[in-house]
Short mmCIF file of C-alpha atoms in Angstrom, two decimals:
data_model
loop_
_atom_site.label_atom_id
_atom_site.label_comp_id
_atom_site.label_asym_id
_atom_site.label_seq_id
_atom_site.Cartn_x
_atom_site.Cartn_y
_atom_site.Cartn_z
CA MET H 1 -96.50 -35.24 -56.36
CA GLU H 2 -98.93 -36.40 -53.66
CA LYS H 3 -101.51 -38.81 -55.03
CA LEU H 4 -105.25 -38.33 -54.68
CA ILE H 5 -107.40 -41.44 -54.44
CA ILE H 6 -111.19 -41.38 -54.06
CA ASP H 7 -113.41 -44.44 -53.98
CA ALA H 8 -116.56 -43.85 -56.05
CA HIS H 9 -118.44 -47.02 -54.99
CA SER H 10 -118.55 -48.48 -51.49
CA HIS H 11 -121.09 -49.77 -48.96
CA LEU H 12 -121.68 -49.42 -45.22
CA TRP H 13 -124.23 -51.04 -42.95
CA LEU H 14 -124.73 -51.88 -39.30
CA ARG H 15 -126.54 -55.15 -40.02
CA GLN H 16 -128.09 -56.91 -42.98
CA ASP H 17 -131.69 -57.80 -42.23
CA THR H 18 -134.01 -57.66 -45.22
CA VAL H 19 -135.99 -59.69 -47.76
CA VAL H 20 -135.38 -59.50 -51.53
CA ASP H 21 -137.61 -61.34 -54.01
CA GLY H 22 -139.11 -63.29 -51.13
CA GLN H 23 -135.77 -64.53 -49.81
CA PRO H 24 -134.22 -63.37 -46.54
CA ILE H 25 -130.78 -61.78 -46.33
CA ARG H 26 -129.48 -61.86 -42.76
CA THR H 27 -126.19 -61.27 -40.98
CA THR H 28 -125.07 -64.50 -39.28
CA THR H 29 -121.60 -64.90 -37.68
CA ASN H 30 -117.92 -64.39 -38.52
CA GLY H 31 -118.61 -61.99 -41.38
CA ARG H 32 -121.09 -64.31 -43.06
CA SER H 33 -124.64 -63.71 -44.23
CA LEU H 34 -127.58 -65.81 -45.33
CA PHE H 35 -127.84 -64.72 -48.96
CA PHE H 36 -130.49 -66.05 -51.36
CA GLY H 37 -130.63 -69.45 -49.72
CA GLU H 38 -126.97 -70.02 -48.92
CA GLU H 39 -124.46 -68.78 -46.37
CA VAL H 40 -121.72 -66.67 -47.95
CA GLN H 41 -118.70 -64.76 -46.71
CA MET H 42 -120.12 -61.24 -47.00
CA LEU H 43 -117.36 -59.55 -44.98
CA PRO H 44 -113.77 -60.48 -44.16
CA PRO H 45 -113.85 -63.14 -41.42
CA PHE H 46 -112.16 -60.90 -38.84
CA MET H 47 -115.25 -58.62 -38.87
CA ILE H 48 -116.87 -61.09 -36.51
CA ASP H 49 -119.72 -58.83 -35.32
CA GLY H 50 -121.12 -58.49 -38.85
CA LYS H 51 -120.97 -54.69 -38.63
CA ASN H 52 -119.61 -52.92 -41.69
CA THR H 53 -118.98 -49.57 -40.03
CA ALA H 54 -117.57 -46.24 -41.13
CA GLU H 55 -114.81 -46.50 -38.53
CA VAL H 56 -113.50 -49.82 -39.86
CA PHE H 57 -113.72 -48.47 -43.41
CA LEU H 58 -111.83 -45.31 -42.42
CA SER H 59 -109.06 -47.46 -40.98
CA ASN H 60 -108.83 -49.28 -44.32
CA MET H 61 -108.97 -45.98 -46.22
CA ASN H 62 -106.24 -44.38 -44.12
CA TYR H 63 -103.96 -47.39 -44.53
CA ALA H 64 -104.54 -47.49 -48.31
CA GLN H 65 -104.24 -43.68 -48.62
CA VAL H 66 -107.80 -43.30 -49.91
CA ALA H 67 -108.86 -39.76 -49.04
CA GLY H 68 -112.61 -39.97 -49.62
CA ALA H 69 -115.34 -42.45 -50.50
CA VAL H 70 -118.80 -42.42 -52.03
CA VAL H 71 -121.18 -44.70 -50.12
CA VAL H 72 -123.98 -46.11 -52.25
CA GLN H 73 -126.75 -48.53 -51.31
CA GLU H 74 -128.07 -51.89 -52.51
CA VAL H 75 -131.37 -53.53 -51.63
CA ILE H 76 -129.53 -56.68 -50.50
CA ASP H 77 -128.16 -54.71 -47.54
CA GLY H 78 -131.50 -53.24 -46.49
CA CYS H 79 -132.18 -49.52 -46.29
CA GLN H 80 -129.32 -47.81 -44.44
CA ASN H 81 -130.63 -44.23 -44.64
CA ASP H 82 -130.58 -43.65 -40.88
CA TYR H 83 -127.05 -44.96 -40.42
CA LEU H 84 -125.66 -43.13 -43.46
CA THR H 85 -127.24 -39.88 -42.27
CA GLN H 86 -125.27 -40.32 -39.06
CA VAL H 87 -122.08 -41.12 -41.00
CA GLN H 88 -122.49 -38.09 -43.27
CA LYS H 89 -122.85 -35.76 -40.28
CA GLN H 90 -119.95 -37.32 -38.39
CA TYR H 91 -117.45 -37.50 -41.28
CA PRO H 92 -118.57 -34.85 -43.81
CA ASN H 93 -115.16 -34.46 -45.46
CA ARG H 94 -114.46 -38.17 -45.93
CA PHE H 95 -117.78 -39.57 -47.13
CA PHE H 96 -120.36 -38.72 -49.78
CA CYS H 97 -123.33 -40.80 -48.62
CA MET H 98 -126.33 -41.71 -50.74
CA GLY H 99 -129.82 -42.58 -49.62
CA MET H 100 -132.35 -45.08 -50.88
CA ALA H 101 -135.83 -43.98 -52.00
CA TRP H 102 -138.69 -45.40 -54.03
CA THR H 103 -141.19 -42.52 -53.86
CA LYS H 104 -140.90 -38.76 -54.22
CA ASP H 105 -141.71 -38.30 -50.53
CA GLU H 106 -138.95 -40.73 -49.58
CA ALA H 107 -136.57 -38.86 -51.87
CA GLN H 108 -137.46 -35.57 -50.19
CA ALA H 109 -136.76 -37.18 -46.81
CA VAL H 110 -133.33 -38.24 -48.07
CA ILE H 111 -132.65 -34.66 -49.15
CA ASP H 112 -133.89 -33.25 -45.84
CA ALA H 113 -131.63 -35.67 -43.96
CA GLY H 114 -128.57 -34.15 -45.65
CA LEU H 115 -127.59 -37.13 -47.80
CA LYS H 116 -125.87 -36.23 -51.06
CA GLY H 117 -127.51 -38.49 -53.61
CA ILE H 118 -129.76 -41.48 -54.17
CA ALA H 119 -128.62 -44.93 -55.26
CA PHE H 120 -130.84 -47.07 -57.48
CA PRO H 121 -130.07 -50.77 -57.94
CA GLY H 122 -131.65 -50.74 -61.38
CA HIS H 123 -130.48 -54.30 -62.04
CA ARG H 124 -132.92 -55.44 -59.35
CA MET H 125 -135.87 -53.32 -60.53
CA HIS H 126 -138.78 -54.92 -62.35
CA GLU H 127 -140.47 -51.69 -63.48
CA PRO H 128 -139.23 -49.36 -66.24
CA LEU H 129 -136.78 -46.76 -64.96
CA GLN H 130 -139.09 -43.99 -66.20
CA THR H 131 -141.49 -44.85 -63.36
CA GLN H 132 -139.02 -43.08 -61.09
CA MET H 133 -138.89 -39.94 -63.24
CA PRO H 134 -140.49 -37.74 -60.52
CA ILE H 135 -137.59 -38.67 -58.22
CA PHE H 136 -135.01 -38.02 -60.93
CA LYS H 137 -136.54 -34.61 -61.67
CA LEU H 138 -136.49 -33.71 -57.97
CA MET H 139 -132.86 -34.82 -57.72
CA GLU H 140 -131.96 -32.69 -60.73
CA GLU H 141 -133.65 -29.68 -59.14
CA LYS H 142 -131.85 -30.18 -55.81
CA GLY H 143 -128.40 -30.89 -57.26
CA MET H 144 -128.30 -34.52 -56.10
CA VAL H 145 -126.19 -37.27 -57.65
CA LEU H 146 -127.84 -40.42 -59.01
CA SER H 147 -125.96 -43.69 -58.63
CA MET H 148 -127.40 -46.27 -61.04
CA CYS H 149 -126.40 -49.90 -61.47
CA LEU H 150 -127.91 -51.51 -64.54
CA GLY H 151 -128.39 -55.12 -65.53
CA ASP H 152 -127.33 -56.82 -68.75
CA ASP H 153 -130.47 -55.55 -70.47
CA GLU H 154 -130.41 -53.36 -73.58
CA LYS H 155 -134.02 -52.31 -72.96
CA GLN H 156 -133.11 -50.94 -69.54
CA ILE H 157 -130.06 -49.19 -70.97
CA ALA H 158 -132.31 -47.45 -73.48
CA GLN H 159 -134.56 -46.39 -70.60
CA MET H 160 -131.54 -44.93 -68.82
CA ALA H 161 -130.62 -42.97 -71.95
CA GLU H 162 -134.10 -41.47 -71.90
CA VAL H 163 -133.73 -40.47 -68.25
CA ILE H 164 -130.42 -38.76 -69.03
CA GLN H 165 -131.98 -36.85 -71.93
CA GLU H 166 -135.00 -35.84 -69.83
CA CYS H 167 -132.80 -34.66 -66.94
CA PRO H 168 -129.79 -33.05 -68.65
CA ASN H 169 -128.50 -31.37 -65.48
CA LEU H 170 -128.75 -34.48 -63.30
CA LYS H 171 -125.38 -35.93 -62.32
CA VAL H 172 -125.40 -39.67 -63.03
CA ALA H 173 -122.80 -42.30 -62.08
CA ILE H 174 -123.24 -45.66 -63.83
CA GLY H 175 -121.97 -48.42 -61.54
CA HIS H 176 -120.18 -51.74 -61.87
CA PHE H 177 -118.19 -50.34 -64.81
CA GLY H 178 -121.12 -50.99 -67.10
CA MET H 179 -121.18 -54.71 -66.19
CA VAL H 180 -117.86 -54.98 -67.95
CA THR H 181 -117.78 -58.77 -68.42
CA THR H 182 -121.23 -58.92 -70.06
CA PRO H 183 -122.44 -58.12 -73.60
CA SER H 184 -123.95 -54.83 -72.37
CA PHE H 185 -120.57 -53.30 -71.47
CA LYS H 186 -120.15 -51.01 -74.45
CA SER H 187 -123.79 -49.90 -74.44
CA GLN H 188 -123.57 -48.95 -70.78
CA VAL H 189 -120.28 -47.08 -71.17
CA LEU H 190 -121.64 -45.17 -74.16
CA LEU H 191 -124.32 -43.73 -71.87
CA ALA H 192 -121.58 -41.24 -70.95
CA ARG H 193 -122.09 -39.75 -74.41
CA GLU H 194 -125.78 -39.14 -73.73
CA GLY H 195 -125.18 -36.22 -71.38
CA LYS H 196 -122.55 -33.86 -70.04
CA ASN H 197 -123.00 -35.06 -66.45
CA VAL H 198 -122.70 -38.84 -66.88
CA MET H 199 -119.78 -40.81 -65.45
CA ILE H 200 -118.88 -44.50 -65.36
CA GLU H 201 -117.47 -45.89 -62.09
CA SER H 202 -115.67 -49.18 -61.66
CA GLY H 203 -117.19 -50.46 -58.41
CA GLY H 204 -117.17 -54.26 -58.60
CA ILE H 205 -114.66 -54.58 -61.43
CA THR H 206 -112.46 -56.92 -59.36
CA TRP H 207 -115.55 -59.02 -58.57
CA LEU H 208 -116.46 -59.23 -62.25
CA TYR H 209 -112.91 -60.33 -63.08
CA ASN H 210 -112.57 -62.50 -59.97
CA ALA H 211 -111.91 -65.65 -62.01
CA GLU H 212 -108.85 -63.98 -63.54
CA PHE H 213 -107.74 -62.47 -60.22
CA TYR H 214 -105.02 -59.97 -59.36
CA PRO H 215 -103.46 -58.05 -61.16
CA TYR H 216 -106.53 -58.21 -63.43
CA PRO H 217 -104.93 -57.62 -66.86
CA SER H 218 -108.31 -57.88 -68.61
CA ALA H 219 -109.72 -55.21 -66.29
CA ILE H 220 -106.91 -52.87 -67.31
CA ARG H 221 -107.65 -53.56 -70.98
CA SER H 222 -111.34 -52.81 -70.34
CA ILE H 223 -110.47 -49.50 -68.68
CA ARG H 224 -108.31 -48.64 -71.68
CA GLU H 225 -111.14 -49.63 -74.05
CA ALA H 226 -113.74 -47.56 -72.18
CA ALA H 227 -111.39 -44.56 -72.21
CA ASP H 228 -111.06 -44.91 -75.97
CA TRP H 229 -114.87 -44.82 -76.29
CA VAL H 230 -115.74 -41.91 -73.98
CA GLY H 231 -112.49 -40.43 -72.65
CA MET H 232 -110.65 -41.07 -69.39
CA ASP H 233 -112.26 -37.95 -67.93
CA ARG H 234 -115.59 -39.87 -67.76
CA LEU H 235 -114.23 -42.82 -65.76
CA MET H 236 -113.79 -43.24 -61.99
CA TRP H 237 -112.36 -45.93 -59.74
CA GLY H 238 -114.62 -47.70 -57.26
CA SER H 239 -113.91 -50.66 -55.01
CA ASP H 240 -117.33 -52.12 -54.06
CA TYR H 241 -115.97 -52.35 -50.51
CA PRO H 242 -116.43 -54.42 -48.37
CA ARG H 243 -117.59 -57.41 -50.39
CA THR H 244 -114.58 -57.39 -52.70
CA ILE H 245 -112.08 -57.47 -49.83
CA THR H 246 -113.07 -61.00 -48.89
CA ALA H 247 -110.83 -61.97 -51.83
CA ILE H 248 -108.22 -59.18 -51.88
CA THR H 249 -107.07 -56.35 -49.63
CA TYR H 250 -108.62 -52.91 -50.00
CA LYS H 251 -105.39 -51.47 -51.39
CA MET H 252 -105.21 -54.22 -54.01
CA SER H 253 -108.59 -53.05 -55.34
CA TYR H 254 -106.83 -50.03 -56.87
CA ASP H 255 -103.08 -50.66 -56.93
CA PHE H 256 -103.40 -52.98 -59.93
CA VAL H 257 -104.31 -49.77 -61.79
CA GLU H 258 -101.52 -47.78 -60.16
CA LYS H 259 -98.92 -50.41 -61.15
CA SER H 260 -100.15 -50.87 -64.73
CA THR H 261 -97.85 -49.92 -67.59
CA GLU H 262 -100.78 -49.57 -70.02
CA LEU H 263 -102.05 -46.29 -68.56
CA SER H 264 -100.19 -42.99 -68.34
CA ALA H 265 -99.54 -41.21 -65.05
CA GLU H 266 -102.13 -38.56 -65.91
CA GLU H 267 -104.73 -41.19 -66.89
CA LYS H 268 -104.20 -42.96 -63.56
CA ALA H 269 -104.55 -39.67 -61.67
CA LEU H 270 -107.85 -38.90 -63.42
CA PHE H 271 -109.27 -42.39 -62.95
CA LEU H 272 -108.19 -42.88 -59.34
CA GLY H 273 -109.20 -39.54 -57.90
CA LYS H 274 -109.27 -36.32 -59.88
CA ASN H 275 -112.46 -37.13 -61.80
CA ALA H 276 -114.33 -38.15 -58.64
CA GLN H 277 -113.15 -35.08 -56.75
CA GLN H 278 -114.58 -32.82 -59.42
CA PHE H 279 -117.77 -34.83 -60.00
CA TYR H 280 -118.77 -35.25 -56.34
CA GLY H 281 -117.26 -32.01 -55.08
CA PHE H 282 -115.00 -33.41 -52.35
CA ARG H 283 -113.28 -30.65 -50.37
CA ASP H 284 -110.82 -30.48 -47.46
CA LEU H 285 -109.58 -34.02 -47.94
CA PRO H 286 -106.83 -35.20 -45.60
CA SER H 287 -103.22 -35.78 -46.55
CA LEU H 288 -102.51 -39.47 -45.90
CA PRO H 289 -98.82 -40.36 -45.72
CA TYR H 290 -97.62 -43.85 -46.51
CA VAL H 291 -97.16 -45.99 -43.40
CA LYS H 292 -94.58 -48.71 -43.68
CA ASN H 293 -95.67 -52.29 -43.01
CA MET H 294 -93.95 -54.08 -40.15
CA SER H 295 -93.05 -56.89 -42.57
CA GLU H 296 -91.23 -54.61 -45.03
#
């Protein structure tokens, strides 16, 4: 049976050039960026122009047999609405691109541009999540998807539960697998019980377990644990591309799940693609045959 793999958490940008909490974040050289006062390897070093483009990502996706990807946003990358609007129009069957918005008017502009959802880096917000309720209500009305990353903060998790209850028809994807290595993990995952349209995606799970490294046995146990709490049908794989592939290849960001003996074939199929296909509504995805490596 042909496998279906969809990435529920990735990033694209042409250049990082922004300020967060008074500190600049800037693309430098050789895949590096100035990031909160230090230079870090933000991209693999062969991406020497600092551009994290859809075309390079598609090459990675095709090689790894990833049919589609959800592109979210983070304030550390700067607002990429214009670029992602272009990507969505150019590759409508491969990408589900989300905008960034902080006011209702900005949210309407995202909708008018043809983007499919709005990403909120809640872990970087200082105000209560309810302050954005007008945006959430508009998104619910327009059938948009909300991507929400939360911090290790029980108060903020309670706020998110209130948003879910106030907007029962709003599709919500909780990112970073509920900050799986922190004390808030279970509370975040249990948000999937708060509404019929709430999913948990694993973008960043290899970053959170970076100290353990591949094949991430603790990550597999956490996926198993989350499935026991809310069901495998509420969980989706995400890579957090491209930042995570400074340490591993793109394919490695999911094949540790594919090779695990602790999950059944059907559980892997749900987690790696089927759930995301249904949740985001991907259609007309390409068939991507395996291409043999020269070194095999």
